[in-house]
mmCIF file of C-alpha atoms in Angstrom:
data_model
loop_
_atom_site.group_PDB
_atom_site.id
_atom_site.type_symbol
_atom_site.label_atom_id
_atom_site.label_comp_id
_atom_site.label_asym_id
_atom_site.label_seq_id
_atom_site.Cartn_x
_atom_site.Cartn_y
_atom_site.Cartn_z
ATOM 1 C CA UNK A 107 175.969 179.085 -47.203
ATOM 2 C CA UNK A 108 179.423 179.818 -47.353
ATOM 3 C CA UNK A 109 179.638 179.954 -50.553
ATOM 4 C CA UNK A 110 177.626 182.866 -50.401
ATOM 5 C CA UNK A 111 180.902 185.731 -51.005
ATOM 6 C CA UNK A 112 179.414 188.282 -48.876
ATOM 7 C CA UNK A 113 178.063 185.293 -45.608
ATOM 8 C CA UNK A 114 182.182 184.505 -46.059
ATOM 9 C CA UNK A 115 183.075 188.644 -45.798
ATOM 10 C CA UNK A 116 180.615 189.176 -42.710
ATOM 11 C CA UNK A 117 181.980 186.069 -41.029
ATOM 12 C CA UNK A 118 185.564 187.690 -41.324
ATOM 13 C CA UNK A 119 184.780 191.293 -40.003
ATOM 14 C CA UNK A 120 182.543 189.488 -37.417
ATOM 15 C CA UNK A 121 185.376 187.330 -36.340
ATOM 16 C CA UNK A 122 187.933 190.625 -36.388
ATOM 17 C CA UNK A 123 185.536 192.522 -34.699
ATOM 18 C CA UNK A 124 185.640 189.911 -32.199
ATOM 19 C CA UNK A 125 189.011 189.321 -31.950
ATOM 20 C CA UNK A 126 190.410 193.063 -31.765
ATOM 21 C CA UNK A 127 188.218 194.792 -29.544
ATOM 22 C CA UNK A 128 189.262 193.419 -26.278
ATOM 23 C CA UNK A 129 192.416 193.357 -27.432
ATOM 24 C CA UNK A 130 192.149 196.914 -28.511
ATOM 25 C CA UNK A 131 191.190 198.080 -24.489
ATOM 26 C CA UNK A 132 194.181 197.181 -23.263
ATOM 27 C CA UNK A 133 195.904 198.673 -25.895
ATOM 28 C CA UNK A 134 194.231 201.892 -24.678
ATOM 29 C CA UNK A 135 194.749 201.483 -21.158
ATOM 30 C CA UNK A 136 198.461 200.644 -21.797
ATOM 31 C CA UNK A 137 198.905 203.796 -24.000
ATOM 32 C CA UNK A 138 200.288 201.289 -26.889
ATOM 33 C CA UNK A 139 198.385 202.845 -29.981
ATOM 34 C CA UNK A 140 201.551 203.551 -31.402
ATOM 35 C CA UNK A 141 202.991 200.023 -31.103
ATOM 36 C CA UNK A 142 200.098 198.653 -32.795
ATOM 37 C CA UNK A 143 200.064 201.124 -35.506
ATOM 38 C CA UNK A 144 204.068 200.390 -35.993
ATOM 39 C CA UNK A 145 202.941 196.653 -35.798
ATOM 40 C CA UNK A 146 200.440 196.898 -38.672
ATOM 41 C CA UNK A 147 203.019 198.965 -40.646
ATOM 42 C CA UNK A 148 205.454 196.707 -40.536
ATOM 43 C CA UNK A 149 203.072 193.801 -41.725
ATOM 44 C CA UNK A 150 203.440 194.938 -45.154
ATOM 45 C CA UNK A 151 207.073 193.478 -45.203
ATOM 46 C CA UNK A 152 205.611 190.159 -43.755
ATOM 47 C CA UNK A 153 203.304 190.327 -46.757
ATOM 48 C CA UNK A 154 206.362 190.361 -49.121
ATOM 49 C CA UNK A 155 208.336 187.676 -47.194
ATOM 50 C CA UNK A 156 204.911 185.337 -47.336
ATOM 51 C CA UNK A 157 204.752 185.381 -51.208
ATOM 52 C CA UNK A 158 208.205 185.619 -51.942
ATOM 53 C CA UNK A 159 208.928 182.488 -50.330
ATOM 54 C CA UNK A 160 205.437 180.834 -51.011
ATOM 55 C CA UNK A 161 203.894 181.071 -47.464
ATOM 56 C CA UNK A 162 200.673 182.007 -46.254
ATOM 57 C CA UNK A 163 200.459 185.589 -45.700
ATOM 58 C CA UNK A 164 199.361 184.681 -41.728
ATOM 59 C CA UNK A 165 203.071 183.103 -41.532
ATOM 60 C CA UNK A 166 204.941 186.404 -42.408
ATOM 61 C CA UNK A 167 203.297 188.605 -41.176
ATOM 62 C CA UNK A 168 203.187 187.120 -37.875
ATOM 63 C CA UNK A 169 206.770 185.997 -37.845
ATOM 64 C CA UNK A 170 207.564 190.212 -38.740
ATOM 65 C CA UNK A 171 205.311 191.713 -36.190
ATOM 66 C CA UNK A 172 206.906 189.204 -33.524
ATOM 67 C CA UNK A 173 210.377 190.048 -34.637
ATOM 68 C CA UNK A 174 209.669 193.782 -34.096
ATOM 69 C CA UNK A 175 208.337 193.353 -30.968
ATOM 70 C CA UNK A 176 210.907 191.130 -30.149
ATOM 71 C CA UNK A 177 213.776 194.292 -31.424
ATOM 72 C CA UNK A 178 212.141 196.903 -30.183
ATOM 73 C CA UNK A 179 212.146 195.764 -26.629
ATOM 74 C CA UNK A 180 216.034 194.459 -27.099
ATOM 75 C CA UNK A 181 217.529 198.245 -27.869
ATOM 76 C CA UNK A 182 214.262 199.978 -26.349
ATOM 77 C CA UNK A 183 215.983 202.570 -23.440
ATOM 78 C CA UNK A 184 219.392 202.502 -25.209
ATOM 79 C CA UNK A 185 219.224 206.045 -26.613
ATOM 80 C CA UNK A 186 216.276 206.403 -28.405
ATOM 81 C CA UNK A 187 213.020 207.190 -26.932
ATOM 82 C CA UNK A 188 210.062 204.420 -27.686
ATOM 83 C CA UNK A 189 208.398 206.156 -30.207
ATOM 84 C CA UNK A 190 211.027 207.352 -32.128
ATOM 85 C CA UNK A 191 212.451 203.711 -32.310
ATOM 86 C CA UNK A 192 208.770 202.285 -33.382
ATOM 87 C CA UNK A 193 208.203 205.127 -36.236
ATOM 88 C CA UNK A 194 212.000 204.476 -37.706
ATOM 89 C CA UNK A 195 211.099 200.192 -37.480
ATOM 90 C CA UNK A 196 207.677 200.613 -38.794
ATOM 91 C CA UNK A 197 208.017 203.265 -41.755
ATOM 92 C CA UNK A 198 211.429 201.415 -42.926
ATOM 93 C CA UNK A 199 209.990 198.104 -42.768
ATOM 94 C CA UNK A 200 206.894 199.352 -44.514
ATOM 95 C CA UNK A 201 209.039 201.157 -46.995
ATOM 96 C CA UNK A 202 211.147 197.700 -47.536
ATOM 97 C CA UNK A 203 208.117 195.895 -48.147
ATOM 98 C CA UNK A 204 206.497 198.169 -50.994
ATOM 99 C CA UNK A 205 209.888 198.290 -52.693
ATOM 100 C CA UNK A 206 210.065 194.132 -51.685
ATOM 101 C CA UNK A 207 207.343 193.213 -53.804
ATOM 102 C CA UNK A 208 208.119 194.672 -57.025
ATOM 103 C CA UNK A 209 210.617 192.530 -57.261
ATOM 104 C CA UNK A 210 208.485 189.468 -56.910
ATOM 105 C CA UNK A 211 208.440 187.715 -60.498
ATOM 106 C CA UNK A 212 205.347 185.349 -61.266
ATOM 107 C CA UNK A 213 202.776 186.560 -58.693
ATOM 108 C CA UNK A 214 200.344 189.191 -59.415
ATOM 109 C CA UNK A 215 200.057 191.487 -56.050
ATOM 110 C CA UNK A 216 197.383 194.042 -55.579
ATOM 111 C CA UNK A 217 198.693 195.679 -52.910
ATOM 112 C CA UNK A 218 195.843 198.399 -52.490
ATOM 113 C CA UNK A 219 194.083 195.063 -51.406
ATOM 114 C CA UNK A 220 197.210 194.444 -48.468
ATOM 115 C CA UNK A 221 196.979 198.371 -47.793
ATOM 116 C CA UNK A 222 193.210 198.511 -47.510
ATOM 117 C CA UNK A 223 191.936 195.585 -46.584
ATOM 118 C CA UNK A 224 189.742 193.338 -49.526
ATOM 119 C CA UNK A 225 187.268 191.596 -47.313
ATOM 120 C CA UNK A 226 185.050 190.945 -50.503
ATOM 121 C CA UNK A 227 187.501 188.040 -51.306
ATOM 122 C CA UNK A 228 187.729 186.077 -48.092
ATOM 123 C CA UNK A 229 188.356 182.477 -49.168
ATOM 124 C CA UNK A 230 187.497 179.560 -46.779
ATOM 125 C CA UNK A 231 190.428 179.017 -46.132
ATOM 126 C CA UNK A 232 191.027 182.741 -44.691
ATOM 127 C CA UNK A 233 187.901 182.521 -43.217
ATOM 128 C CA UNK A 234 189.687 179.368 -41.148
ATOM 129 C CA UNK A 235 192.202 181.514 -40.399
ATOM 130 C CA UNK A 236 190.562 184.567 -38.934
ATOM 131 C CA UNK A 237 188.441 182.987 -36.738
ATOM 132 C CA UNK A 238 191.323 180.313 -35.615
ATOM 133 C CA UNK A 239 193.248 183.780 -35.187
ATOM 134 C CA UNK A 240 190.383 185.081 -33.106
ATOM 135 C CA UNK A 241 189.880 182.047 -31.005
ATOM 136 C CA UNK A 242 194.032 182.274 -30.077
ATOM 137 C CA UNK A 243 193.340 186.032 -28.901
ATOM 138 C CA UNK A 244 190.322 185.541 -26.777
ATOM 139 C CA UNK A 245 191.522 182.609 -25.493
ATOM 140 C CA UNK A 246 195.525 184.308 -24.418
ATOM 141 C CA UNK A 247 193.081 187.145 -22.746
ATOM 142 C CA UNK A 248 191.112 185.167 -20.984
ATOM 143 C CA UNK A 249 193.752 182.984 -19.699
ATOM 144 C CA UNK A 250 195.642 185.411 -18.338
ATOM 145 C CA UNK A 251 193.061 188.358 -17.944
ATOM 146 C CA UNK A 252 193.532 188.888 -13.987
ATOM 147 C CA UNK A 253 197.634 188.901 -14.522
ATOM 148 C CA UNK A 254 197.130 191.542 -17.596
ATOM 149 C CA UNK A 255 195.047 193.695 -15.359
ATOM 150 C CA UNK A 256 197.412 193.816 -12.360
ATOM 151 C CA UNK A 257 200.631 194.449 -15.177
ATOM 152 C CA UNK A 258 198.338 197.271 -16.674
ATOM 153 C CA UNK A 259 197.575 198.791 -13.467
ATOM 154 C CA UNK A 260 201.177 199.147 -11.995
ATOM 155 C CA UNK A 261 204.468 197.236 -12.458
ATOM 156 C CA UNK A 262 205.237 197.163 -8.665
ATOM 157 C CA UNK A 263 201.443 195.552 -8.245
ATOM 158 C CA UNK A 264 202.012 192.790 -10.303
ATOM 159 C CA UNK A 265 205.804 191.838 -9.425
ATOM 160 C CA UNK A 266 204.188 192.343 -5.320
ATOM 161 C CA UNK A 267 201.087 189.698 -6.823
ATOM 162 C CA UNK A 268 204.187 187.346 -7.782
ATOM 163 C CA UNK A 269 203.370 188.734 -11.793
ATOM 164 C CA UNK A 270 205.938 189.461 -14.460
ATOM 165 C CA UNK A 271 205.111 191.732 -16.102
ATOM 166 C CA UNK A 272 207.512 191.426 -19.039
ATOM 167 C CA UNK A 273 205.427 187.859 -19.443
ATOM 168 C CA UNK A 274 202.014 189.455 -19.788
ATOM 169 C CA UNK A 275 203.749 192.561 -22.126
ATOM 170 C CA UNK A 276 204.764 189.259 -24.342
ATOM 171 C CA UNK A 277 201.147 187.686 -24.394
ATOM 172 C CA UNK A 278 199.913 190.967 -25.238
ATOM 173 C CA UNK A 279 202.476 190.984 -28.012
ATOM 174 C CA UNK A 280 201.517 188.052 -29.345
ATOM 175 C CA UNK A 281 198.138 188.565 -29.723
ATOM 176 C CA UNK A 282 198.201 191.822 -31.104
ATOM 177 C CA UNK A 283 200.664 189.954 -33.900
ATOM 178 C CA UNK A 284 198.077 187.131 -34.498
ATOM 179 C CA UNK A 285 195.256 189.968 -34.859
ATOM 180 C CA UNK A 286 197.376 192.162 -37.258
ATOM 181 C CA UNK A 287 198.290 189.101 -39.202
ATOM 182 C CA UNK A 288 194.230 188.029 -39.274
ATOM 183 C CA UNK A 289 192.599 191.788 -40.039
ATOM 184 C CA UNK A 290 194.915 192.512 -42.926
ATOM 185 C CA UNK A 291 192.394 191.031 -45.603
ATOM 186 C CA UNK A 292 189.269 192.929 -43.972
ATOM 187 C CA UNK A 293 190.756 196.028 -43.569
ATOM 188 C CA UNK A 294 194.534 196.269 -44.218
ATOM 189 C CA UNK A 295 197.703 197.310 -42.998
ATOM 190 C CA UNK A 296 196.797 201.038 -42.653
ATOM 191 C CA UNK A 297 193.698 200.650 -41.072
ATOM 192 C CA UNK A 298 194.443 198.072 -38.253
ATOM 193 C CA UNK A 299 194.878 200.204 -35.662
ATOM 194 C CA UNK A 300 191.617 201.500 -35.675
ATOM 195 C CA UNK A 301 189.795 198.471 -35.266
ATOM 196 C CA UNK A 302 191.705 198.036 -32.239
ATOM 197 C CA UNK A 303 191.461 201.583 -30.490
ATOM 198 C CA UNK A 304 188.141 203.091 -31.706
ATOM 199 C CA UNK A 305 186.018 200.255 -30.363
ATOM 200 C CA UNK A 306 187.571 200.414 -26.680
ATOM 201 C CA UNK A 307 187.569 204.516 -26.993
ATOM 202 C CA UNK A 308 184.077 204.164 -27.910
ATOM 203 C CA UNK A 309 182.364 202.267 -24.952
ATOM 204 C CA UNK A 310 185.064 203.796 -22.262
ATOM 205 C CA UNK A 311 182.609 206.457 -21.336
ATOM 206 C CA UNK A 312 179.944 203.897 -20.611
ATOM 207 C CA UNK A 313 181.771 200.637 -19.260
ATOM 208 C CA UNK A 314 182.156 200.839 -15.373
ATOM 209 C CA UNK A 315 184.107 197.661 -15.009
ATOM 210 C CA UNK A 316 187.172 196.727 -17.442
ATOM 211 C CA UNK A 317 185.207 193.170 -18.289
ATOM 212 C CA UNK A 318 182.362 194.838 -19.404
ATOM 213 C CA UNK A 319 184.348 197.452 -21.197
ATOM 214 C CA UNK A 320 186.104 194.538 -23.432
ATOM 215 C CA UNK A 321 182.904 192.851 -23.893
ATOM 216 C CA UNK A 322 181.058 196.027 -25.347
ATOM 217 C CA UNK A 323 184.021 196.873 -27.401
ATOM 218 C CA UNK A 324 183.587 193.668 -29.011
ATOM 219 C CA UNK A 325 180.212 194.301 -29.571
ATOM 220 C CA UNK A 326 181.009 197.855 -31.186
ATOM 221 C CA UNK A 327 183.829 196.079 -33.136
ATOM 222 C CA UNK A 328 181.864 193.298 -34.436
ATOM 223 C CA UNK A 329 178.409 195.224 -34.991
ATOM 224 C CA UNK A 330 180.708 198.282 -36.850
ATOM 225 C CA UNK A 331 181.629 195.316 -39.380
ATOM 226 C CA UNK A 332 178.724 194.232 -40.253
ATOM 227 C CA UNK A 333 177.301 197.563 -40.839
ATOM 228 C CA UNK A 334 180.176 198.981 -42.792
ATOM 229 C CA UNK A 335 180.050 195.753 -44.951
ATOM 230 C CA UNK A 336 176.019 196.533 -45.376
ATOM 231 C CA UNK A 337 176.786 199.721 -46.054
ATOM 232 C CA UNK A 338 179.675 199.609 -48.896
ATOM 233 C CA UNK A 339 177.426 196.867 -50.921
ATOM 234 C CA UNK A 340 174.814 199.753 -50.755
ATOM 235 C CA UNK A 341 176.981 202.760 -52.103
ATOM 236 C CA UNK A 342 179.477 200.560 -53.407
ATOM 237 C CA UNK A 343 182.447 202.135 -51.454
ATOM 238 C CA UNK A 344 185.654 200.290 -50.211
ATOM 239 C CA UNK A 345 184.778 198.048 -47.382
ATOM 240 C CA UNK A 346 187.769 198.134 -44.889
ATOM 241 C CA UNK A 347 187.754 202.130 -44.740
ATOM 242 C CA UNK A 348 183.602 202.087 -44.528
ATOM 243 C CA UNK A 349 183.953 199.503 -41.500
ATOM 244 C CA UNK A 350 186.434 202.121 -40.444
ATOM 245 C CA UNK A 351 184.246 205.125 -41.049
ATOM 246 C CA UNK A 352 181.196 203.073 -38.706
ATOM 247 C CA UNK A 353 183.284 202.779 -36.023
ATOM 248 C CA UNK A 354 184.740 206.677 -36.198
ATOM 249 C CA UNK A 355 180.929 207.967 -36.632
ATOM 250 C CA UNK A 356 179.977 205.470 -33.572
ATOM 251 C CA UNK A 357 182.893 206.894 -31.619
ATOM 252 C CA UNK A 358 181.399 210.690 -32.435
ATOM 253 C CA UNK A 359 177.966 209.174 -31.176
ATOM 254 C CA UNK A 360 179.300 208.099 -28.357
ATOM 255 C CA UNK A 361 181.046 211.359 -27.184
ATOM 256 C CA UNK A 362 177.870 213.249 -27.544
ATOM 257 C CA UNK A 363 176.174 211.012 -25.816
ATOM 258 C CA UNK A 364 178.268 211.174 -22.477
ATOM 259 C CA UNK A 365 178.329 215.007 -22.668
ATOM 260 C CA UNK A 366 174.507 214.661 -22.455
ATOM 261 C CA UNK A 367 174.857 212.200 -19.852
ATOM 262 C CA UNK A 368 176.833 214.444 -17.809
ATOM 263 C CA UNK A 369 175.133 217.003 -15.240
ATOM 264 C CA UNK A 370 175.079 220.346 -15.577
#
């Protein structure tokens, strides 16, 4: 069966799906879009590291979104403001990594494919390591899904609740580098981000308890996938941005719906 290209390209967004939509709410409730789009950005120059020095992608472009995250909270509050310090990291390191991998000699790099995603040609192997990737994630959130919580609701909460909260701002760090280094073959660097916010932003409307918010968000995540991959083998369109494009229309659907929803 999974030899079958397009079983192995709906297991990936499936596992994706799965892996960044939880993820992805408490990226919304924590106000962290921009970290995770600086995250993804910065990939690219993991990508170049990986083949220049004949590693799996995974390896680089975890090791580069850790680093970052890793920076950014060293000089964070020393001058710059947050976001100006996470669009200088992530457009430079993007920028580095373009430029990086034209000097590569021997390997041929499509990097449209790294930019955009290429779900189409999900080996086994990456197939192994997207849903090992997504396995890590849920697991780090459901370990330590109470502490997040209490960190996300207020600092003074969790240090009161005997929680650090720089602890649980490093597991959510970490798992938001395992699920950019996992997503970038099913939809790429530059689309990353919205696999992780549009899902959550999608079911807020409707989800009256935060568990039930991150388990329809991974419903929306993982059922945008599969239609975006049904749909792009129909109209033979890009996959990653038509994955993309499900979950934005879904997101539109579910706006109008809570405006009908609401009285008067």
């Amino acid at each position: 069966m999974l030899d079958d290209f397009l079983t192995r390209a709906a297991l990936a967004g499936i596992g994706t799906g799965l892996a960044a939509a939880p993820l992805g709410c408490f990226v919304v409730w924590r106000r962290m879009a921009y970290f995770g789009d600086a995250t993804a950005h910065a990939a690219i120059l993991g990508v170049a590291l990986s083949l220049a020095a004949s590693l799996p992608v995974f390896v680089g472009t975890l090791f580069i979104a850790l680093f970052m995250a890793m920076v950014v909270s060293v000089i964070s509050g020393r001058g710059y403001a947050m976001d100006t310090l996470l669009g200088v990291m992530a457009h430079s390191a993007l920028a580095f990594g373009l430029v990086g991998v034209t000097f590569i000699q021997g390997v041929r790099i499509d990097l449209m494919a790294y930019l955009f995603g290429d779900i189409l040609a999900v080996s086994r192997s990456d197939l192994a390591v997207i849903w090992g990737g997504a396995a890590l994630v849920l697991a780090l959130i459901g370990w330590r899904w109470n502490a997040l919580l209490t960190a996300t609701l207020d600092d003074g909460l969790a240090l009161a609740a005997g929680i650090d909260p720089k602890r649980e701002q490093l597991v959510l760090t970490l798992a938001l580098a395992v699920v950019v280094a996992v997503a970038i073959k099913v939809v790429g660097v530059l689309l990353i981000t919205a696999l992780l916010i549009i899902p959550a932003a999608t079911v807020r409307p409707f989800a009256v308890t935060p568990e039930r918010m991150g388990i329809m968000a991974a419903l929306v995540g993982m059922t945008s996938a599969w239609i975006g991959l049904r749909a792009s083998y129909e109209f033979d369109t890009p996959t990653g941005p038509t994955i993309v494009c499900v979950t934005a229309l879904l997101f539109i659907l579910s706006n109008i719906a809570s405006r009908i929803r609401q009285p008067g």
